[in-house]
């Protein structure tokens, strides 16, 4: 049974930091692309960034320089370090797992097969 369980969400003031974790089980974690997504009320789910099986990362422009994705394949855990948070970062954050396509990972929602339940991040001004 595949499970992705996010943790670490919460409420912070603008400029603050949070670290999200995503514990994975039930699939070969080390071979999968892992992505972080977020969804704010009334908006579509959007990709934040992804990390390949060998640790190569890619980020959307709106989080570049502020967010860092990492993974520990031995622990089957994905991380999202979020710094310099702004109110616009307020959303439910999801981790997701998907097989590489053509050896690459993508931000597109449809390229991910397994999803966590989400964790809420609220940034106040």
PDB file of C-alpha atoms in Angstrom, residues 3-76:
ATOM      1  CA  UNK A   3       1.560   6.057   1.498  1.00  0.00           C
ATOM      2  CA  UNK A   4       2.824   9.626   1.406  1.00  0.00           C
ATOM      3  CA  UNK A   5       2.461  11.473   4.675  1.00  0.00           C
ATOM      4  CA  UNK A   6       3.341  15.162   4.918  1.00  0.00           C
ATOM      5  CA  UNK A   7       4.171  16.906   8.162  1.00  0.00           C
ATOM      6  CA  UNK A   8       5.668  20.168   9.372  1.00  0.00           C
ATOM      7  CA  UNK A   9       3.057  22.640   8.266  1.00  0.00           C
ATOM      8  CA  UNK A  10       1.898  25.479  10.487  1.00  0.00           C
ATOM      9  CA  UNK A  11       1.448  29.194  10.862  1.00  0.00           C
ATOM     10  CA  UNK A  12       4.325  31.647  10.618  1.00  0.00           C
ATOM     11  CA  UNK A  13       4.817  35.341  10.132  1.00  0.00           C
ATOM     12  CA  UNK A  14       6.168  36.741   6.899  1.00  0.00           C
ATOM     13  CA  UNK A  15       9.909  36.286   6.704  1.00  0.00           C
ATOM     14  CA  UNK A  16       9.780  33.107   8.718  1.00  0.00           C
ATOM     15  CA  UNK A  17      10.731  29.552   7.838  1.00  0.00           C
ATOM     16  CA  UNK A  18       9.197  26.097   7.849  1.00  0.00           C
ATOM     17  CA  UNK A  19      10.452  22.659   6.951  1.00  0.00           C
ATOM     18  CA  UNK A  20       8.028  20.160   5.509  1.00  0.00           C
ATOM     19  CA  UNK A  21       8.657  16.432   5.433  1.00  0.00           C
ATOM     20  CA  UNK A  22       7.029  13.696   3.417  1.00  0.00           C
ATOM     21  CA  UNK A  23       7.441  10.096   4.569  1.00  0.00           C
ATOM     22  CA  UNK A  24       6.958   7.599   1.765  1.00  0.00           C
ATOM     23  CA  UNK A  25       6.295   3.873   1.741  1.00  0.00           C
ATOM     24  CA  UNK A  26       4.919   1.146  -0.503  1.00  0.00           C
ATOM     25  CA  UNK A  27       6.823   1.941  -3.692  1.00  0.00           C
ATOM     26  CA  UNK A  28      10.493   2.164  -4.792  1.00  0.00           C
ATOM     27  CA  UNK A  29      11.060   5.692  -3.505  1.00  0.00           C
ATOM     28  CA  UNK A  30      14.657   5.998  -4.680  1.00  0.00           C
ATOM     29  CA  UNK A  31      13.689   5.510  -8.324  1.00  0.00           C
ATOM     30  CA  UNK A  32      10.815   7.989  -8.424  1.00  0.00           C
ATOM     31  CA  UNK A  33      10.609  11.684  -9.180  1.00  0.00           C
ATOM     32  CA  UNK A  34       9.318  13.492  -6.126  1.00  0.00           C
ATOM     33  CA  UNK A  35       7.521  16.778  -6.292  1.00  0.00           C
ATOM     34  CA  UNK A  36       6.070  19.414  -4.038  1.00  0.00           C
ATOM     35  CA  UNK A  37       2.829  21.096  -5.016  1.00  0.00           C
ATOM     36  CA  UNK A  38       0.565  23.613  -3.378  1.00  0.00           C
ATOM     37  CA  UNK A  39      -3.018  24.705  -3.663  1.00  0.00           C
ATOM     38  CA  UNK A  40      -4.500  27.890  -2.296  1.00  0.00           C
ATOM     39  CA  UNK A  41      -8.265  28.303  -1.806  1.00  0.00           C
ATOM     40  CA  UNK A  42      -9.983  28.933  -5.116  1.00  0.00           C
ATOM     41  CA  UNK A  43      -6.843  28.268  -7.126  1.00  0.00           C
ATOM     42  CA  UNK A  44      -5.519  25.348  -9.099  1.00  0.00           C
ATOM     43  CA  UNK A  45      -2.882  23.060  -7.710  1.00  0.00           C
ATOM     44  CA  UNK A  46       0.542  24.216  -8.865  1.00  0.00           C
ATOM     45  CA  UNK A  47       3.987  22.731  -8.865  1.00  0.00           C
ATOM     46  CA  UNK A  48       6.568  24.211  -6.526  1.00  0.00           C
ATOM     47  CA  UNK A  49       9.517  22.080  -7.573  1.00  0.00           C
ATOM     48  CA  UNK A  50      10.770  18.575  -8.023  1.00  0.00           C
ATOM     49  CA  UNK A  51      13.748  16.372  -7.357  1.00  0.00           C
ATOM     50  CA  UNK A  52      14.996  13.473  -9.419  1.00  0.00           C
ATOM     51  CA  UNK A  53      16.115  10.125  -8.083  1.00  0.00           C
ATOM     52  CA  UNK A  54      19.730  11.296  -8.121  1.00  0.00           C
ATOM     53  CA  UNK A  55      18.975  14.581  -6.391  1.00  0.00           C
ATOM     54  CA  UNK A  56      18.731  17.032  -9.269  1.00  0.00           C
ATOM     55  CA  UNK A  57      16.271  19.778  -8.368  1.00  0.00           C
ATOM     56  CA  UNK A  58      14.132  22.176 -10.314  1.00  0.00           C
ATOM     57  CA  UNK A  59      12.052  25.069  -8.980  1.00  0.00           C
ATOM     58  CA  UNK A  60       9.338  27.401 -10.119  1.00  0.00           C
ATOM     59  CA  UNK A  61      10.482  30.987 -10.383  1.00  0.00           C
ATOM     60  CA  UNK A  62       8.255  32.171  -7.556  1.00  0.00           C
ATOM     61  CA  UNK A  63      10.147  30.042  -4.990  1.00  0.00           C
ATOM     62  CA  UNK A  64      13.655  30.085  -6.435  1.00  0.00           C
ATOM     63  CA  UNK A  65      16.200  31.164  -3.887  1.00  0.00           C
ATOM     64  CA  UNK A  66      13.722  30.733  -1.015  1.00  0.00           C
ATOM     65  CA  UNK A  67      12.725  27.050  -1.099  1.00  0.00           C
ATOM     66  CA  UNK A  68      14.985  23.999  -1.158  1.00  0.00           C
ATOM     67  CA  UNK A  69      13.915  20.451  -1.946  1.00  0.00           C
ATOM     68  CA  UNK A  70      15.949  17.492  -0.757  1.00  0.00           C
ATOM     69  CA  UNK A  71      15.471  13.785  -0.319  1.00  0.00           C
ATOM     70  CA  UNK A  72      16.903  11.015   1.802  1.00  0.00           C
ATOM     71  CA  UNK A  73      16.517   7.820  -0.175  1.00  0.00           C
ATOM     72  CA  UNK A  74      17.683   5.675   2.744  1.00  0.00           C
ATOM     73  CA  UNK A  75      14.829   7.045   4.847  1.00  0.00           C
ATOM     74  CA  UNK A  76      12.379   7.311   1.941  1.00  0.00           C
TER      75      UNK A  76
END
